[in-house]
Amino acid sequence: STQSTWENRIPSHAMPPKNSQAQTGAGQKRARKSEKAAKLPPPKVQKTEEVNKPAKANIVTVVEKATKPKDPSQPRKEKKKVLIVASRGITQRYRHLQSDFISLMPHSKKEGKQEAREPYLINEVCALHSCTHGVYFEVRKKQDLYLWMSVSPNGPSIKFHVLSVHTMDELRLTGNCLKGSRPILQLAGFGEDAPPHLQLMGELFKQVFSTPNLHPRSKPFIDHIVSFFHADGVVWFRNYQVCAPEQVNGPPSLVEIGPRFCLNPIRIFAGSFGGPTLYLNPHFVSPNKIRAAARRSKASVFVNRMMAKKRRKEHVAKAPLVPDALDIF
């Protein structure tokens, strides 16, 4: 037949095996799948007791890690974050001062503007961002700046009136430092011999402005000094760069970086952004009263001039001039 003649002409080694599925691509895939299935071990059937059995080993390891004593030689990471927020109506200069604060503190967190009449709501924002401290720039009448520093959420908190503000861009000083480097805090007038309210103030400055050790945003360098001086009833803030000595074995020099401002303490509260009063500054005068006194001093000039005119009229009415008979002109 035709099929037998065709098979006789093709060599035996080129002929496909009879009754085989390897003649097509689909057959080859099925053959490979069957070989893989034959090599796999049979599935294990877990008993009901083993399935419901809790993983005690994992719980034990977690408890051991939690209760394992820490190595005292390893440095301890201090978890601290400062929230910096401003009120609505902040001016350009005070907004630049807020930016200077953020650049000075790599452990800070900036937040949007808040209502000036509700500073206690900042505690909720601190809780949302896991912040331990809060710095609030409160601006009134677009000219008066009040600075709040607080430990969230339980306090205490201090309210300052900020005076003589000069930002980094405004001063254009020659000093410079690495952004994110840890500063050296210098507190003059806040020691053990100072009154209790100044000691509390110095401790709050230390907690807010000190960068935590091993903070991810900080740099392992110390090249500037943040200074707080208490003199004349106010706190003077300065920021200096530590420069290398010009001579060999000479003392290092300090160059001011900025910003500059003065903090006049108003009141210390027991709570965060409010609460019972712990200290009230008796020498503080509101800027509204100062402006009112200046307006009254200007108004006194006008009042004095009007009173002089009135006295002149009364004098002329009491002593009129008698006409002279010889005066013919």
mmCIF file of C-alpha atoms in Angstrom:
data_model
loop_
_atom_site.group_PDB
_atom_site.id
_atom_site.type_symbol
_atom_site.label_atom_id
_atom_site.label_comp_id
_atom_site.label_asym_id
_atom_site.label_seq_id
_atom_site.Cartn_x
_atom_site.Cartn_y
_atom_site.Cartn_z
ATOM 1 C CA SER A 1 0.000 0.000 0.000
ATOM 2 C CA THR A 2 0.932 3.703 -0.158
ATOM 3 C CA GLN A 3 1.560 3.940 3.621
ATOM 4 C CA SER A 4 3.858 0.901 3.694
ATOM 5 C CA THR A 5 5.833 2.214 0.740
ATOM 6 C CA TRP A 6 6.269 5.588 2.478
ATOM 7 C CA GLU A 7 7.457 3.954 5.716
ATOM 8 C CA ASN A 8 9.998 1.841 3.814
ATOM 9 C CA ARG A 9 11.548 4.931 2.250
ATOM 10 C CA ILE A 10 12.098 6.816 5.602
ATOM 11 C CA PRO A 11 14.914 5.588 7.865
ATOM 12 C CA SER A 12 13.917 3.877 11.066
ATOM 13 C CA HIS A 13 15.710 6.374 13.348
ATOM 14 C CA ALA A 14 13.722 9.266 11.839
ATOM 15 C CA MET A 15 10.367 7.586 12.283
ATOM 16 C CA PRO A 16 8.276 8.829 15.321
ATOM 17 C CA PRO A 17 7.283 6.115 17.769
ATOM 18 C CA LYS A 18 3.833 4.678 17.272
ATOM 19 C CA ASN A 19 1.069 5.492 19.769
ATOM 20 C CA SER A 20 3.089 8.478 21.147
ATOM 21 C CA GLN A 21 1.817 11.959 22.159
ATOM 22 C CA ALA A 22 5.137 13.660 21.375
ATOM 23 C CA GLN A 23 4.127 14.259 17.771
ATOM 24 C CA THR A 24 2.604 17.703 18.655
ATOM 25 C CA GLY A 25 3.540 20.587 20.974
ATOM 26 C CA ALA A 26 0.517 19.972 23.223
ATOM 27 C CA GLY A 27 1.589 16.404 23.701
ATOM 28 C CA GLN A 28 5.071 17.480 24.767
ATOM 29 C CA LYS A 29 3.666 19.832 27.426
ATOM 30 C CA ARG A 30 1.398 17.123 28.831
ATOM 31 C CA ALA A 31 4.329 14.735 28.997
ATOM 32 C CA ARG A 32 6.473 17.217 30.938
ATOM 33 C CA LYS A 33 3.643 17.898 33.385
ATOM 34 C CA SER A 34 3.145 14.203 34.040
ATOM 35 C CA GLU A 35 6.873 13.755 34.702
ATOM 36 C CA LYS A 36 6.913 16.625 37.223
ATOM 37 C CA ALA A 37 3.835 15.232 38.964
ATOM 38 C CA ALA A 38 5.492 11.844 39.269
ATOM 39 C CA LYS A 39 8.603 13.333 40.889
ATOM 40 C CA LEU A 40 6.665 15.377 43.521
ATOM 41 C CA PRO A 41 6.121 13.722 46.919
ATOM 42 C CA PRO A 42 2.575 12.984 47.994
ATOM 43 C CA PRO A 43 0.863 15.856 49.903
ATOM 44 C CA LYS A 44 0.946 15.662 53.681
ATOM 45 C CA VAL A 45 -2.379 15.688 55.449
ATOM 46 C CA GLN A 46 -2.190 17.509 58.755
ATOM 47 C CA LYS A 47 -4.169 16.232 61.635
ATOM 48 C CA THR A 48 -6.901 18.348 63.161
ATOM 49 C CA GLU A 49 -4.959 18.718 66.410
ATOM 50 C CA GLU A 50 -1.858 20.012 64.601
ATOM 51 C CA VAL A 51 -3.852 22.554 62.594
ATOM 52 C CA ASN A 52 -5.523 24.046 65.667
ATOM 53 C CA LYS A 53 -2.309 23.987 67.697
ATOM 54 C CA PRO A 54 -1.047 27.586 68.366
ATOM 55 C CA ALA A 55 2.440 28.606 67.303
ATOM 56 C CA LYS A 56 4.019 28.745 70.747
ATOM 57 C CA ALA A 57 7.522 29.014 69.388
ATOM 58 C CA ASN A 58 6.825 32.368 67.691
ATOM 59 C CA ILE A 59 5.219 33.837 70.818
ATOM 60 C CA VAL A 60 8.134 32.716 72.936
ATOM 61 C CA THR A 61 10.667 34.310 70.647
ATOM 62 C CA VAL A 62 8.750 37.598 70.651
ATOM 63 C CA VAL A 63 8.563 37.627 74.451
ATOM 64 C CA GLU A 64 12.253 36.802 74.736
ATOM 65 C CA LYS A 65 13.183 39.672 72.438
ATOM 66 C CA ALA A 66 10.969 42.099 74.376
ATOM 67 C CA THR A 67 12.283 41.064 77.787
ATOM 68 C CA LYS A 68 15.902 40.712 76.745
ATOM 69 C CA PRO A 69 18.067 43.240 78.632
ATOM 70 C CA LYS A 70 19.673 45.872 76.414
ATOM 71 C CA ASP A 71 23.379 46.233 76.144
ATOM 72 C CA PRO A 72 24.408 49.302 78.207
ATOM 73 C CA SER A 73 27.388 49.888 75.926
ATOM 74 C CA GLN A 74 25.102 50.565 72.947
ATOM 75 C CA PRO A 75 23.948 54.207 72.581
ATOM 76 C CA ARG A 76 20.318 54.795 73.417
ATOM 77 C CA LYS A 77 18.083 56.378 70.786
ATOM 78 C CA GLU A 78 15.985 59.198 72.185
ATOM 79 C CA LYS A 79 12.620 59.451 70.483
ATOM 80 C CA LYS A 80 11.748 63.146 70.315
ATOM 81 C CA LYS A 81 9.959 65.237 67.728
ATOM 82 C CA VAL A 82 9.008 68.925 67.880
ATOM 83 C CA LEU A 83 5.944 70.213 66.059
ATOM 84 C CA ILE A 84 6.331 73.742 64.632
ATOM 85 C CA VAL A 85 3.094 75.449 63.647
ATOM 86 C CA ALA A 86 2.006 79.055 63.026
ATOM 87 C CA SER A 87 -1.289 80.879 63.272
ATOM 88 C CA ARG A 88 -3.223 82.455 60.443
ATOM 89 C CA GLY A 89 -2.226 85.984 59.509
ATOM 90 C CA ILE A 90 1.499 85.437 60.015
ATOM 91 C CA THR A 91 3.672 88.066 58.365
ATOM 92 C CA GLN A 92 6.597 87.557 56.019
ATOM 93 C CA ARG A 93 9.313 88.206 58.630
ATOM 94 C CA TYR A 94 7.788 85.861 61.181
ATOM 95 C CA ARG A 95 7.318 83.182 58.533
ATOM 96 C CA HIS A 96 11.040 83.417 57.737
ATOM 97 C CA LEU A 97 11.758 83.082 61.459
ATOM 98 C CA GLN A 98 9.686 79.905 61.475
ATOM 99 C CA SER A 99 11.792 78.572 58.566
ATOM 100 C CA ASP A 100 14.953 79.382 60.542
ATOM 101 C CA PHE A 101 13.622 77.335 63.460
ATOM 102 C CA ILE A 102 12.995 74.374 61.157
ATOM 103 C CA SER A 103 16.519 74.574 59.716
ATOM 104 C CA LEU A 104 18.010 74.750 63.224
ATOM 105 C CA MET A 105 16.080 71.694 64.468
ATOM 106 C CA PRO A 106 16.328 68.611 62.220
ATOM 107 C CA HIS A 107 14.004 66.772 64.627
ATOM 108 C CA SER A 108 11.144 69.190 63.899
ATOM 109 C CA LYS A 109 7.906 68.619 62.012
ATOM 110 C CA LYS A 110 6.124 71.452 60.197
ATOM 111 C CA GLU A 111 2.345 71.643 60.120
ATOM 112 C CA GLY A 112 -0.212 73.928 58.484
ATOM 113 C CA LYS A 113 -1.640 77.077 60.041
ATOM 114 C CA GLN A 114 -3.968 76.898 63.016
ATOM 115 C CA GLU A 115 -6.530 79.246 64.501
ATOM 116 C CA ALA A 116 -4.999 81.723 66.939
ATOM 117 C CA ARG A 117 -7.929 81.493 69.352
ATOM 118 C CA GLU A 118 -7.631 77.709 69.790
ATOM 119 C CA PRO A 119 -4.007 76.855 70.671
ATOM 120 C CA TYR A 120 -5.099 73.872 72.787
ATOM 121 C CA LEU A 121 -6.008 71.993 69.572
ATOM 122 C CA ILE A 122 -2.293 71.719 68.799
ATOM 123 C CA ASN A 123 -2.129 68.844 71.307
ATOM 124 C CA GLU A 124 -4.279 66.773 68.962
ATOM 125 C CA VAL A 125 -1.997 67.591 66.028
ATOM 126 C CA CYS A 126 1.019 66.584 68.142
ATOM 127 C CA ALA A 127 -0.657 63.272 68.919
ATOM 128 C CA LEU A 128 -1.353 62.649 65.215
ATOM 129 C CA HIS A 129 2.314 63.195 64.289
ATOM 130 C CA SER A 130 3.743 61.506 67.432
ATOM 131 C CA CYS A 131 5.365 64.757 68.577
ATOM 132 C CA THR A 132 6.550 65.145 72.154
ATOM 133 C CA HIS A 133 6.919 68.956 72.102
ATOM 134 C CA GLY A 134 5.182 71.843 70.363
ATOM 135 C CA VAL A 135 6.292 75.315 69.232
ATOM 136 C CA TYR A 136 3.482 77.666 68.222
ATOM 137 C CA PHE A 137 3.935 81.064 66.510
ATOM 138 C CA GLU A 138 0.888 83.130 67.423
ATOM 139 C CA VAL A 139 0.545 86.436 65.538
ATOM 140 C CA ARG A 140 -1.952 89.101 66.590
ATOM 141 C CA LYS A 141 -2.895 92.214 64.630
ATOM 142 C CA LYS A 142 -0.226 91.209 62.068
ATOM 143 C CA GLN A 143 2.457 92.888 64.169
ATOM 144 C CA ASP A 144 2.735 91.155 67.576
ATOM 145 C CA LEU A 145 4.396 87.717 67.757
ATOM 146 C CA TYR A 146 3.870 85.398 70.726
ATOM 147 C CA LEU A 147 5.863 82.171 70.969
ATOM 148 C CA TRP A 148 4.501 79.132 72.790
ATOM 149 C CA MET A 149 6.745 76.245 73.902
ATOM 150 C CA SER A 150 5.048 73.224 75.386
ATOM 151 C CA VAL A 151 5.566 69.600 76.373
ATOM 152 C CA SER A 152 2.704 67.656 74.832
ATOM 153 C CA PRO A 153 0.251 66.537 76.062
ATOM 154 C CA ASN A 154 0.611 67.129 79.817
ATOM 155 C CA GLY A 155 2.694 70.317 79.958
ATOM 156 C CA PRO A 156 4.158 72.540 81.193
ATOM 157 C CA SER A 157 4.093 75.351 78.631
ATOM 158 C CA ILE A 158 5.549 78.862 78.439
ATOM 159 C CA LYS A 159 4.257 81.885 76.535
ATOM 160 C CA PHE A 160 6.773 84.485 75.329
ATOM 161 C CA HIS A 161 6.501 87.843 73.623
ATOM 162 C CA VAL A 162 9.083 87.945 70.814
ATOM 163 C CA LEU A 163 10.987 91.220 70.349
ATOM 164 C CA SER A 164 13.725 92.505 68.013
ATOM 165 C CA VAL A 165 13.351 89.784 65.376
ATOM 166 C CA HIS A 166 16.114 89.517 62.762
ATOM 167 C CA THR A 167 16.166 86.474 60.445
ATOM 168 C CA MET A 168 19.137 84.812 58.742
ATOM 169 C CA ASP A 169 18.364 86.312 55.336
ATOM 170 C CA GLU A 170 17.923 89.774 56.803
ATOM 171 C CA LEU A 171 21.194 89.873 58.745
ATOM 172 C CA ARG A 172 23.450 88.433 55.995
ATOM 173 C CA LEU A 173 26.095 87.410 58.497
ATOM 174 C CA THR A 174 29.255 85.586 57.459
ATOM 175 C CA GLY A 175 28.722 82.581 59.737
ATOM 176 C CA ASN A 176 27.552 79.251 58.369
ATOM 177 C CA CYS A 177 27.175 75.680 59.601
ATOM 178 C CA LEU A 178 26.183 72.257 58.342
ATOM 179 C CA LYS A 179 22.420 71.844 58.127
ATOM 180 C CA GLY A 180 21.258 69.149 60.511
ATOM 181 C CA SER A 181 24.338 69.172 62.747
ATOM 182 C CA ARG A 182 23.832 68.818 66.491
ATOM 183 C CA PRO A 183 24.337 72.100 68.407
ATOM 184 C CA ILE A 184 25.995 72.878 71.717
ATOM 185 C CA LEU A 185 23.434 74.522 74.012
ATOM 186 C CA GLN A 186 24.689 77.378 76.161
ATOM 187 C CA LEU A 187 22.315 78.438 78.930
ATOM 188 C CA ALA A 188 23.490 81.493 80.884
ATOM 189 C CA GLY A 189 21.378 82.496 83.871
ATOM 190 C CA PHE A 190 19.358 79.253 84.117
ATOM 191 C CA GLY A 191 21.527 77.335 86.597
ATOM 192 C CA GLU A 192 20.798 75.970 90.042
ATOM 193 C CA ASP A 193 21.185 79.395 91.634
ATOM 194 C CA ALA A 194 18.467 80.883 89.409
ATOM 195 C CA PRO A 195 14.798 81.207 90.474
ATOM 196 C CA PRO A 196 12.553 78.170 89.868
ATOM 197 C CA HIS A 197 10.802 79.674 86.847
ATOM 198 C CA LEU A 198 14.157 80.262 85.120
ATOM 199 C CA GLN A 199 15.268 76.698 85.847
ATOM 200 C CA LEU A 200 12.050 75.406 84.293
ATOM 201 C CA MET A 201 12.584 77.699 81.319
ATOM 202 C CA GLY A 202 16.140 76.428 80.795
ATOM 203 C CA GLU A 203 14.999 72.803 80.957
ATOM 204 C CA LEU A 204 12.351 73.443 78.308
ATOM 205 C CA PHE A 205 14.934 75.143 76.043
ATOM 206 C CA LYS A 206 17.164 72.108 76.492
ATOM 207 C CA GLN A 207 14.404 69.673 75.510
ATOM 208 C CA VAL A 208 13.165 71.640 72.502
ATOM 209 C CA PHE A 209 16.422 72.749 70.869
ATOM 210 C CA SER A 210 18.675 69.746 71.615
ATOM 211 C CA THR A 211 18.853 67.328 68.688
ATOM 212 C CA PRO A 212 18.486 63.691 69.841
ATOM 213 C CA ASN A 213 21.479 61.420 69.510
ATOM 214 C CA LEU A 214 21.475 59.150 66.414
ATOM 215 C CA HIS A 215 18.534 61.006 64.889
ATOM 216 C CA PRO A 216 18.116 59.982 61.219
ATOM 217 C CA ARG A 217 18.053 63.596 60.014
ATOM 218 C CA SER A 218 20.977 64.773 62.119
ATOM 219 C CA LYS A 219 24.620 64.907 61.051
ATOM 220 C CA PRO A 220 27.426 63.539 63.260
ATOM 221 C CA PHE A 221 29.117 66.941 63.541
ATOM 222 C CA ILE A 222 29.119 69.729 66.134
ATOM 223 C CA ASP A 223 29.959 73.029 64.468
ATOM 224 C CA HIS A 224 27.638 75.641 66.009
ATOM 225 C CA ILE A 225 26.484 76.884 69.413
ATOM 226 C CA VAL A 226 22.926 77.920 70.301
ATOM 227 C CA SER A 227 23.031 80.402 73.187
ATOM 228 C CA PHE A 228 20.349 81.641 75.572
ATOM 229 C CA PHE A 229 21.283 84.581 77.814
ATOM 230 C CA HIS A 230 18.996 85.910 80.552
ATOM 231 C CA ALA A 231 19.600 89.607 81.115
ATOM 232 C CA ASP A 232 17.382 92.633 81.838
ATOM 233 C CA GLY A 233 14.388 90.373 82.409
ATOM 234 C CA VAL A 234 14.380 88.927 78.870
ATOM 235 C CA VAL A 235 16.040 85.971 77.127
ATOM 236 C CA TRP A 236 18.488 86.793 74.318
ATOM 237 C CA PHE A 237 18.914 84.188 71.571
ATOM 238 C CA ARG A 238 22.106 83.919 69.485
ATOM 239 C CA ASN A 239 23.482 81.272 67.118
ATOM 240 C CA TYR A 240 27.271 81.071 66.529
ATOM 241 C CA GLN A 241 29.503 79.054 64.239
ATOM 242 C CA VAL A 242 32.572 77.365 65.729
ATOM 243 C CA CYS A 243 35.493 78.173 63.389
ATOM 244 C CA ALA A 244 38.853 76.457 63.320
ATOM 245 C CA PRO A 245 41.722 78.362 64.982
ATOM 246 C CA GLU A 246 43.799 80.524 62.685
ATOM 247 C CA GLN A 247 47.030 79.634 64.507
ATOM 248 C CA VAL A 248 48.318 76.244 65.548
ATOM 249 C CA ASN A 249 47.100 75.256 69.030
ATOM 250 C CA GLY A 250 45.064 78.473 69.141
ATOM 251 C CA PRO A 251 41.554 78.862 70.543
ATOM 252 C CA PRO A 252 38.609 78.467 68.135
ATOM 253 C CA SER A 253 36.687 81.581 67.159
ATOM 254 C CA LEU A 254 32.933 82.214 67.025
ATOM 255 C CA VAL A 255 31.113 83.823 64.103
ATOM 256 C CA GLU A 256 27.428 84.660 64.379
ATOM 257 C CA ILE A 257 25.048 82.925 61.994
ATOM 258 C CA GLY A 258 21.605 84.147 63.027
ATOM 259 C CA PRO A 259 18.733 84.541 63.675
ATOM 260 C CA ARG A 260 18.464 87.079 66.499
ATOM 261 C CA PHE A 261 15.502 87.698 68.763
ATOM 262 C CA CYS A 262 14.537 88.346 72.373
ATOM 263 C CA LEU A 263 11.980 86.403 74.410
ATOM 264 C CA ASN A 264 10.042 88.242 77.077
ATOM 265 C CA PRO A 265 8.330 85.635 79.307
ATOM 266 C CA ILE A 266 4.679 86.347 80.003
ATOM 267 C CA ARG A 267 3.304 83.312 81.825
ATOM 268 C CA ILE A 268 4.112 79.688 82.644
ATOM 269 C CA PHE A 269 1.209 77.228 82.559
ATOM 270 C CA ALA A 270 0.989 73.846 84.254
ATOM 271 C CA GLY A 271 -0.735 72.240 81.248
ATOM 272 C CA SER A 272 0.032 72.123 77.557
ATOM 273 C CA PHE A 273 -1.030 75.414 75.887
ATOM 274 C CA GLY A 274 -3.107 76.334 78.912
ATOM 275 C CA GLY A 275 -4.022 75.307 82.429
ATOM 276 C CA PRO A 276 -3.256 76.708 85.890
ATOM 277 C CA THR A 277 -0.710 79.515 86.081
ATOM 278 C CA LEU A 278 2.614 78.629 87.683
ATOM 279 C CA TYR A 279 4.341 81.976 87.105
ATOM 280 C CA LEU A 280 3.213 85.411 85.965
ATOM 281 C CA ASN A 281 5.692 88.086 84.934
ATOM 282 C CA PRO A 282 4.807 91.239 86.909
ATOM 283 C CA HIS A 283 6.986 93.467 84.703
ATOM 284 C CA PHE A 284 5.359 92.532 81.406
ATOM 285 C CA VAL A 285 3.460 95.311 79.646
ATOM 286 C CA SER A 286 1.166 94.473 76.770
ATOM 287 C CA PRO A 287 2.161 95.983 73.398
ATOM 288 C CA ASN A 288 -1.389 97.317 73.089
ATOM 289 C CA LYS A 289 -0.869 99.443 76.206
ATOM 290 C CA ILE A 290 2.468 100.693 74.863
ATOM 291 C CA ARG A 291 0.873 101.775 71.582
ATOM 292 C CA ALA A 292 -2.019 103.421 73.456
ATOM 293 C CA ALA A 293 0.436 105.397 75.582
ATOM 294 C CA ALA A 294 2.284 106.518 72.446
ATOM 295 C CA ARG A 295 -0.971 107.725 70.905
ATOM 296 C CA ARG A 296 -1.862 109.592 74.079
ATOM 297 C CA SER A 297 1.536 111.317 74.084
ATOM 298 C CA LYS A 298 0.947 112.476 70.508
ATOM 299 C CA ALA A 299 -2.554 113.598 71.384
ATOM 300 C CA SER A 300 -1.247 115.629 74.349
ATOM 301 C CA VAL A 301 0.618 117.936 71.931
ATOM 302 C CA PHE A 302 -2.630 118.852 70.199
ATOM 303 C CA VAL A 303 -4.458 119.269 73.522
ATOM 304 C CA ASN A 304 -1.742 121.596 74.845
ATOM 305 C CA ARG A 305 -1.945 123.763 71.711
ATOM 306 C CA MET A 306 -5.726 124.073 71.988
ATOM 307 C CA MET A 307 -5.489 124.965 75.673
ATOM 308 C CA ALA A 308 -2.948 127.710 74.871
ATOM 309 C CA LYS A 309 -5.338 129.204 72.312
ATOM 310 C CA LYS A 310 -8.161 129.159 74.875
ATOM 311 C CA ARG A 311 -6.027 130.888 77.508
ATOM 312 C CA ARG A 312 -5.021 133.531 74.961
ATOM 313 C CA LYS A 313 -8.653 134.350 74.173
ATOM 314 C CA GLU A 314 -9.512 134.633 77.847
ATOM 315 C CA HIS A 315 -6.575 136.976 78.449
ATOM 316 C CA VAL A 316 -7.557 139.209 75.521
ATOM 317 C CA ALA A 317 -11.161 139.374 76.762
ATOM 318 C CA LYS A 318 -10.088 140.436 80.282
ATOM 319 C CA ALA A 319 -7.657 143.187 79.195
ATOM 320 C CA PRO A 320 -8.889 144.846 75.986
ATOM 321 C CA LEU A 321 -6.761 147.510 74.286
ATOM 322 C CA VAL A 322 -7.808 151.180 74.893
ATOM 323 C CA PRO A 323 -7.860 153.268 71.669
ATOM 324 C CA ASP A 324 -5.221 156.073 71.559
ATOM 325 C CA ALA A 325 -6.512 159.624 70.754
ATOM 326 C CA LEU A 326 -3.223 160.721 69.129
ATOM 327 C CA ASP A 327 -3.283 157.794 66.739
ATOM 328 C CA ILE A 328 -4.830 159.389 63.631
ATOM 329 C CA PHE A 329 -3.726 156.746 61.214
#
